[in-house]
mmCIF file of C-alpha atoms and ligand atoms in Angstrom:
data_model
loop_
_atom_site.group_PDB
_atom_site.id
_atom_site.type_symbol
_atom_site.label_atom_id
_atom_site.label_comp_id
_atom_site.label_asym_id
_atom_site.label_seq_id
_atom_site.Cartn_x
_atom_site.Cartn_y
_atom_site.Cartn_z
ATOM 1 C CA MET A 1 -33.152 25.876 -10.257
ATOM 2 C CA ALA A 2 -36.141 23.730 -9.354
ATOM 3 C CA ARG A 3 -37.426 24.425 -5.853
ATOM 4 C CA ARG A 4 -36.743 21.635 -3.374
ATOM 5 C CA ARG A 5 -39.619 19.308 -2.656
ATOM 6 C CA GLN A 6 -41.498 20.217 0.506
ATOM 7 C CA LEU A 7 -42.012 17.210 2.770
ATOM 8 C CA TYR A 8 -43.746 18.715 5.786
ATOM 9 C CA GLU A 9 -44.969 22.053 7.049
ATOM 10 C CA GLY A 10 -45.236 22.583 10.784
ATOM 11 C CA LYS A 11 -46.262 25.598 12.829
ATOM 12 C CA ALA A 12 -42.838 27.259 12.886
ATOM 13 C CA LYS A 13 -40.757 25.287 10.388
ATOM 14 C CA ILE A 14 -40.877 23.654 6.960
ATOM 15 C CA LEU A 15 -38.911 20.547 6.012
ATOM 16 C CA PHE A 16 -37.618 20.150 2.471
ATOM 17 C CA GLU A 17 -35.863 17.261 0.778
ATOM 18 C CA GLY A 18 -32.093 17.642 1.289
ATOM 19 C CA PRO A 19 -29.354 17.658 -1.367
ATOM 20 C CA GLU A 20 -28.191 14.120 -0.502
ATOM 21 C CA PRO A 21 -30.083 11.022 0.634
ATOM 22 C CA GLY A 22 -30.544 10.997 4.391
ATOM 23 C CA THR A 23 -30.513 14.784 4.657
ATOM 24 C CA LEU A 24 -33.260 17.406 4.970
ATOM 25 C CA VAL A 25 -33.389 21.180 4.864
ATOM 26 C CA GLN A 26 -35.089 22.772 7.853
ATOM 27 C CA TYR A 27 -36.562 26.230 7.093
ATOM 28 C CA PHE A 28 -37.438 28.556 10.019
ATOM 29 C CA LYS A 29 -40.575 30.677 9.591
ATOM 30 C CA ASP A 30 -41.593 33.838 11.451
ATOM 31 C CA ASP A 31 -44.991 32.290 12.265
ATOM 32 C CA ALA A 32 -45.785 31.799 15.926
ATOM 33 C CA THR A 33 -48.558 29.787 17.534
ATOM 34 C CA ALA A 34 -49.556 29.174 21.132
ATOM 35 C CA PHE A 35 -52.178 27.264 23.092
ATOM 36 C CA ASN A 36 -52.281 24.388 20.602
ATOM 37 C CA ALA A 37 -52.459 26.825 17.643
ATOM 38 C CA GLN A 38 -55.521 28.706 18.968
ATOM 39 C CA LYS A 39 -53.401 31.869 19.035
ATOM 40 C CA LYS A 40 -51.540 32.710 15.837
ATOM 41 C CA GLY A 41 -49.191 35.524 14.896
ATOM 42 C CA VAL A 42 -45.950 36.561 13.268
ATOM 43 C CA ILE A 43 -42.771 37.527 15.103
ATOM 44 C CA THR A 44 -40.744 39.424 12.526
ATOM 45 C CA GLY A 45 -37.230 38.041 12.171
ATOM 46 C CA LYS A 46 -37.885 35.121 14.542
ATOM 47 C CA GLY A 47 -36.985 32.513 11.928
ATOM 48 C CA VAL A 48 -33.588 34.073 11.284
ATOM 49 C CA LEU A 49 -32.807 34.304 15.004
ATOM 50 C CA ASN A 50 -34.055 30.806 15.862
ATOM 51 C CA ASN A 51 -32.024 29.358 12.995
ATOM 52 C CA ARG A 52 -28.887 30.951 14.458
ATOM 53 C CA ILE A 53 -29.667 30.262 18.117
ATOM 54 C CA SER A 54 -30.503 26.624 17.450
ATOM 55 C CA GLU A 55 -27.377 26.210 15.296
ATOM 56 C CA TYR A 56 -25.243 27.650 18.089
ATOM 57 C CA LEU A 57 -26.759 25.474 20.822
ATOM 58 C CA MET A 58 -26.677 22.261 18.757
ATOM 59 C CA LEU A 59 -23.007 22.890 17.899
ATOM 60 C CA ARG A 60 -22.067 23.511 21.542
ATOM 61 C CA LEU A 61 -23.998 20.383 22.610
ATOM 62 C CA GLY A 62 -22.274 18.410 19.847
ATOM 63 C CA GLU A 63 -18.924 19.472 21.291
ATOM 64 C CA ILE A 64 -19.737 17.826 24.635
ATOM 65 C CA GLY A 65 -20.750 14.606 22.883
ATOM 66 C CA ILE A 66 -24.518 14.989 22.544
ATOM 67 C CA PRO A 67 -25.443 13.481 19.175
ATOM 68 C CA THR A 68 -27.678 15.855 17.173
ATOM 69 C CA HIS A 69 -29.359 15.963 13.777
ATOM 70 C CA PHE A 70 -27.616 19.247 12.929
ATOM 71 C CA ILE A 71 -25.142 19.286 10.019
ATOM 72 C CA ARG A 72 -24.679 22.972 9.094
ATOM 73 C CA ARG A 73 -26.493 26.236 8.619
ATOM 74 C CA LEU A 74 -27.095 26.957 4.943
ATOM 75 C CA ASN A 75 -28.338 30.542 5.004
ATOM 76 C CA MET A 76 -30.344 33.019 7.100
ATOM 77 C CA ARG A 77 -33.382 30.759 7.444
ATOM 78 C CA GLU A 78 -32.252 27.247 6.537
ATOM 79 C CA GLN A 79 -30.111 24.537 8.028
ATOM 80 C CA LEU A 80 -29.063 21.149 6.722
ATOM 81 C CA ILE A 81 -29.977 18.311 9.049
ATOM 82 C CA ARG A 82 -29.859 14.528 9.112
ATOM 83 C CA GLU A 83 -33.142 12.826 8.372
ATOM 84 C CA VAL A 84 -34.300 11.001 11.490
ATOM 85 C CA GLU A 85 -37.376 9.080 12.521
ATOM 86 C CA ILE A 86 -38.941 11.451 15.048
ATOM 87 C CA ILE A 87 -39.967 9.815 18.329
ATOM 88 C CA PRO A 88 -43.517 11.124 18.922
ATOM 89 C CA LEU A 89 -42.704 12.666 22.304
ATOM 90 C CA GLU A 90 -42.095 16.169 23.565
ATOM 91 C CA ILE A 91 -39.623 15.991 26.415
ATOM 92 C CA VAL A 92 -39.989 18.885 28.837
ATOM 93 C CA VAL A 93 -37.222 19.514 31.366
ATOM 94 C CA ARG A 94 -37.992 21.919 34.221
ATOM 95 C CA ASN A 95 -35.785 23.671 36.751
ATOM 96 C CA ILE A 96 -38.172 26.359 38.008
ATOM 97 C CA ALA A 97 -41.971 26.140 38.208
ATOM 98 C CA ALA A 98 -43.764 27.945 35.358
ATOM 99 C CA GLY A 99 -46.483 27.508 32.747
ATOM 100 C CA SER A 100 -48.526 24.327 32.828
ATOM 101 C CA LEU A 101 -46.706 22.913 35.869
ATOM 102 C CA SER A 102 -47.700 25.947 37.933
ATOM 103 C CA THR A 103 -51.299 25.872 36.691
ATOM 104 C CA ARG A 104 -51.750 22.129 37.058
ATOM 105 C CA LEU A 105 -50.157 21.697 40.466
ATOM 106 C CA GLY A 106 -50.712 25.145 41.977
ATOM 107 C CA ILE A 107 -47.007 25.831 42.478
ATOM 108 C CA ALA A 108 -46.218 29.545 42.231
ATOM 109 C CA GLU A 109 -44.374 30.541 39.072
ATOM 110 C CA GLY A 110 -40.735 31.128 39.932
ATOM 111 C CA THR A 111 -40.480 28.460 42.657
ATOM 112 C CA ALA A 112 -37.151 26.619 42.332
ATOM 113 C CA LEU A 113 -37.847 22.898 41.963
ATOM 114 C CA PRO A 114 -36.149 20.530 44.441
ATOM 115 C CA ARG A 115 -34.572 18.801 41.445
ATOM 116 C CA SER A 116 -34.883 18.903 37.669
ATOM 117 C CA ILE A 117 -38.097 17.279 36.526
ATOM 118 C CA ILE A 118 -38.602 15.525 33.188
ATOM 119 C CA GLU A 119 -42.087 15.239 31.702
ATOM 120 C CA TYR A 120 -43.282 13.490 28.563
ATOM 121 C CA TYR A 121 -46.030 14.651 26.227
ATOM 122 C CA TYR A 122 -47.400 12.578 23.348
ATOM 123 C CA LYS A 123 -46.969 14.560 20.097
ATOM 124 C CA ASN A 124 -50.481 14.681 18.702
ATOM 125 C CA ASP A 125 -52.044 18.001 17.678
ATOM 126 C CA GLN A 126 -55.566 16.571 17.566
ATOM 127 C CA LEU A 127 -55.283 15.485 21.187
ATOM 128 C CA GLY A 128 -53.487 18.689 22.223
ATOM 129 C CA ASP A 129 -50.222 16.885 23.116
ATOM 130 C CA PRO A 130 -51.401 15.125 26.307
ATOM 131 C CA MET A 131 -48.966 14.418 29.109
ATOM 132 C CA VAL A 132 -48.109 10.704 29.324
ATOM 133 C CA ALA A 133 -46.195 8.427 31.681
ATOM 134 C CA GLU A 134 -43.334 6.077 30.833
ATOM 135 C CA GLU A 135 -45.874 3.258 31.095
ATOM 136 C CA HIS A 136 -47.890 4.650 28.177
ATOM 137 C CA ILE A 137 -44.762 5.248 26.109
ATOM 138 C CA THR A 138 -43.443 1.716 26.436
ATOM 139 C CA ALA A 139 -46.860 -0.021 26.384
ATOM 140 C CA PHE A 140 -47.874 1.705 23.142
ATOM 141 C CA GLY A 141 -44.421 1.248 21.648
ATOM 142 C CA TRP A 142 -43.652 4.938 21.063
ATOM 143 C CA ALA A 143 -40.218 4.235 22.529
ATOM 144 C CA ALA A 144 -38.551 1.150 24.002
ATOM 145 C CA PRO A 145 -37.388 1.142 27.647
ATOM 146 C CA GLN A 146 -33.771 1.386 26.417
ATOM 147 C CA ASP A 147 -34.671 4.373 24.186
ATOM 148 C CA LEU A 148 -36.286 6.088 27.173
ATOM 149 C CA ASP A 149 -33.171 5.491 29.283
ATOM 150 C CA ASP A 150 -31.079 7.150 26.563
ATOM 151 C CA ILE A 151 -33.574 10.019 26.214
ATOM 152 C CA MET A 152 -33.594 10.650 29.959
ATOM 153 C CA GLY A 153 -29.790 10.547 30.238
ATOM 154 C CA LEU A 154 -29.310 12.850 27.250
ATOM 155 C CA SER A 155 -32.012 15.255 28.463
ATOM 156 C CA LEU A 156 -30.354 15.668 31.869
ATOM 157 C CA ARG A 157 -26.932 16.234 30.273
ATOM 158 C CA ILE A 158 -28.447 18.800 27.896
ATOM 159 C CA ASN A 159 -30.145 20.519 30.832
ATOM 160 C CA ASP A 160 -26.965 20.687 32.937
ATOM 161 C CA PHE A 161 -24.935 22.049 30.048
ATOM 162 C CA LEU A 162 -27.522 24.613 28.914
ATOM 163 C CA CYS A 163 -28.175 25.802 32.502
ATOM 164 C CA GLY A 164 -24.471 26.623 32.827
ATOM 165 C CA LEU A 165 -24.207 28.163 29.383
ATOM 166 C CA PHE A 166 -27.172 30.493 29.994
ATOM 167 C CA LEU A 167 -26.141 31.289 33.572
ATOM 168 C CA GLY A 168 -22.903 32.606 32.096
ATOM 169 C CA ILE A 169 -24.843 35.189 30.053
ATOM 170 C CA GLY A 170 -27.188 36.234 32.850
ATOM 171 C CA ILE A 171 -30.148 34.034 31.924
ATOM 172 C CA LYS A 172 -32.017 31.438 34.003
ATOM 173 C CA LEU A 173 -33.083 28.385 32.022
ATOM 174 C CA VAL A 174 -36.520 27.865 33.574
ATOM 175 C CA ASP A 175 -37.673 24.986 31.364
ATOM 176 C CA PHE A 176 -37.475 23.766 27.780
ATOM 177 C CA LYS A 177 -38.909 21.263 25.340
ATOM 178 C CA ILE A 178 -36.794 18.990 23.158
ATOM 179 C CA GLU A 179 -37.437 16.188 20.707
ATOM 180 C CA PHE A 180 -35.373 13.177 19.737
ATOM 181 C CA GLY A 181 -35.153 11.029 16.635
ATOM 182 C CA ARG A 182 -33.797 7.663 15.607
ATOM 183 C CA LEU A 183 -30.836 7.809 13.265
ATOM 184 C CA TRP A 184 -30.086 4.608 11.378
ATOM 185 C CA GLU A 185 -26.488 3.983 10.288
ATOM 186 C CA ASN A 186 -26.120 0.574 8.638
ATOM 187 C CA GLU A 187 -27.824 -1.756 11.135
ATOM 188 C CA GLU A 188 -27.122 0.486 14.116
ATOM 189 C CA MET A 189 -29.702 2.832 15.615
ATOM 190 C CA ARG A 190 -28.767 5.909 17.634
ATOM 191 C CA ILE A 191 -31.039 8.347 19.454
ATOM 192 C CA VAL A 192 -30.142 11.923 18.496
ATOM 193 C CA LEU A 193 -31.368 15.366 19.526
ATOM 194 C CA ALA A 194 -33.600 16.764 16.752
ATOM 195 C CA ASP A 195 -35.966 19.686 16.043
ATOM 196 C CA GLU A 196 -34.688 22.983 17.516
ATOM 197 C CA ILE A 197 -33.683 24.690 20.750
ATOM 198 C CA SER A 198 -34.693 28.356 20.741
ATOM 199 C CA PRO A 199 -36.738 30.962 22.637
ATOM 200 C CA ASP A 200 -39.776 29.291 21.013
ATOM 201 C CA SER A 201 -39.156 26.130 23.012
ATOM 202 C CA CYS A 202 -37.424 27.393 26.172
ATOM 203 C CA ARG A 203 -38.293 29.725 29.026
ATOM 204 C CA PHE A 204 -35.487 32.215 29.614
ATOM 205 C CA TRP A 205 -35.599 34.703 32.481
ATOM 206 C CA ASP A 206 -33.102 37.505 32.986
ATOM 207 C CA ILE A 207 -31.237 36.780 36.228
ATOM 208 C CA LYS A 208 -31.279 40.350 37.524
ATOM 209 C CA THR A 209 -34.679 41.665 36.415
ATOM 210 C CA GLY A 210 -36.666 38.442 35.935
ATOM 211 C CA GLU A 211 -37.690 39.769 32.524
ATOM 212 C CA LYS A 212 -38.981 37.061 30.183
ATOM 213 C CA LEU A 213 -36.835 36.589 27.072
ATOM 214 C CA ASP A 214 -38.865 33.929 25.255
ATOM 215 C CA LYS A 215 -42.165 33.005 23.615
ATOM 216 C CA ASP A 216 -44.133 33.779 26.783
ATOM 217 C CA ARG A 217 -43.919 37.433 25.622
ATOM 218 C CA PHE A 218 -46.050 36.376 22.634
ATOM 219 C CA ARG A 219 -48.276 33.925 24.564
ATOM 220 C CA ARG A 220 -49.095 36.496 27.249
ATOM 221 C CA ASP A 221 -49.078 39.649 25.043
ATOM 222 C CA LEU A 222 -46.202 41.220 26.949
ATOM 223 C CA GLY A 223 -44.871 43.157 23.930
ATOM 224 C CA LYS A 224 -41.231 43.498 22.785
ATOM 225 C CA VAL A 225 -41.247 39.926 21.470
ATOM 226 C CA GLU A 226 -38.723 40.455 18.646
ATOM 227 C CA GLU A 227 -36.456 42.356 21.044
ATOM 228 C CA ALA A 228 -36.443 39.446 23.512
ATOM 229 C CA TYR A 229 -35.322 36.940 20.851
ATOM 230 C CA GLN A 230 -32.662 39.422 19.701
ATOM 231 C CA GLU A 231 -31.431 39.878 23.247
ATOM 232 C CA VAL A 232 -30.873 36.120 23.640
ATOM 233 C CA ALA A 233 -28.904 36.054 20.369
ATOM 234 C CA ARG A 234 -26.954 39.171 21.363
ATOM 235 C CA ARG A 235 -25.914 37.687 24.712
ATOM 236 C CA LEU A 236 -24.876 34.458 23.017
ATOM 237 C CA GLY A 237 -22.653 36.635 20.813
ATOM 238 C CA ILE A 238 -24.374 35.557 17.603
ATOM 239 C CA LEU A 239 -26.310 38.712 16.726
ATOM 240 C CA PRO A 240 -24.282 40.552 14.120
ATOM 241 C CA GLU A 241 -24.229 44.237 15.121
ATOM 242 C CA GLY A 242 -22.162 45.650 12.266
ATOM 243 C CA GLY A 243 -23.026 43.059 9.616
ATOM 244 C CA PRO A 244 -22.503 39.317 9.315
ATOM 245 C CA ARG A 245 -18.725 39.455 9.967
ATOM 246 C CA ASP A 246 -19.148 41.221 13.290
ATOM 247 C CA LEU A 247 -19.547 38.156 15.476
ATOM 248 C CA LYS A 248 -18.299 38.169 19.037
ATOM 249 C CA GLY A 249 -18.201 35.328 21.509
ATOM 250 C CA PRO A 250 -20.731 34.969 24.342
ATOM 251 C CA GLU A 251 -20.809 37.984 26.650
ATOM 252 C CA THR A 252 -19.924 36.813 30.157
ATOM 253 C CA MET A 253 -21.938 38.358 32.963
ATOM 254 C CA GLN A 254 -20.464 38.950 36.424
HETATM 255 N N1 UDP B 1 -43.143 23.903 24.990
HETATM 256 C C1 UDP B 1 -42.931 23.847 23.626
HETATM 257 N N2 UDP B 1 -43.909 23.351 22.819
HETATM 258 C C2 UDP B 1 -45.085 22.907 23.293
HETATM 259 C C3 UDP B 1 -45.305 22.961 24.688
HETATM 260 C C4 UDP B 1 -44.324 23.456 25.499
HETATM 261 O O1 UDP B 1 -41.861 24.233 23.148
HETATM 262 O O2 UDP B 1 -45.935 22.459 22.492
HETATM 263 C C5 UDP B 1 -42.096 24.418 25.875
HETATM 264 C C6 UDP B 1 -42.440 25.770 26.480
HETATM 265 O O3 UDP B 1 -41.922 26.806 25.690
HETATM 266 C C7 UDP B 1 -41.780 25.723 27.825
HETATM 267 C C8 UDP B 1 -41.767 24.235 28.186
HETATM 268 O O4 UDP B 1 -41.957 23.535 26.960
HETATM 269 O O5 UDP B 1 -40.437 26.166 27.718
HETATM 270 C C9 UDP B 1 -42.842 23.838 29.180
HETATM 271 O O6 UDP B 1 -44.089 24.263 28.712
HETATM 272 P P1 UDP B 1 -45.410 24.110 29.572
HETATM 273 O O7 UDP B 1 -45.723 22.667 29.762
HETATM 274 O O8 UDP B 1 -45.318 24.928 30.792
HETATM 275 O O9 UDP B 1 -46.520 24.612 28.588
HETATM 276 P P2 UDP B 1 -47.280 25.964 28.330
HETATM 277 O O10 UDP B 1 -47.052 26.885 29.451
HETATM 278 O O11 UDP B 1 -46.700 26.397 27.032
HETATM 279 O O12 UDP B 1 -48.681 25.483 28.225
#
């Protein structure tokens, strides 16, 4: 069988042409980068875990009415998705101070924020994804005011839902990054959640120990990176322990 045509290769994923028009295949690699790709490495098995974790979260979000690009998982490393026009913004939602917010504003990591904060970054590797304001986004036409309203509303709903979901398995959702795309159906345009949601793009802290269960283990050389990704999958009940049929539901923590 001829190999599918590759359309794009990113830092952690590859996009291939899908089997039908309007679809793509998203392949999850084990490659990891940090600090605008200045630090590079491999996290063995990450692609398989992120494929599963992102599938799980997109499906759960779909069930509460969040439109997503996800169609179905195809195999260990690939999922079928709807082709969307990616809005060139990284939306970061924060609940607890960490990372660049702590550095930039001098707020100690771990400080609970008075309310959830949404930030926008312009997706541009050459510029190092600079933070931008709504004014820049609408003035430069990256998204219309109505698109931004939708993005903000969806982002807050996603945050509320994911905070609860992770709380239930003993994990604090500190912050996360999501991306949205435009999906055209006939003449109608809808904004849908795209890309992935995984320990690559979220900060997860264990509620009891504060242990980091995300890409910060790689960024900060904390060790046990693979184990952290596996632990997230295990708590979500999607890490097969005795083979692929051995799937339990999420493990509720008291
Ligand atoms: N994030 C991401 N991709 C990026 C930048 C950030 O997925 O290119 C995620 C990151 O994992 C964290 C959140 O967005 O969950 C906020 O990141 P922050 O701005 O603190 O950046 P960092 O500490 O990575 O510089």
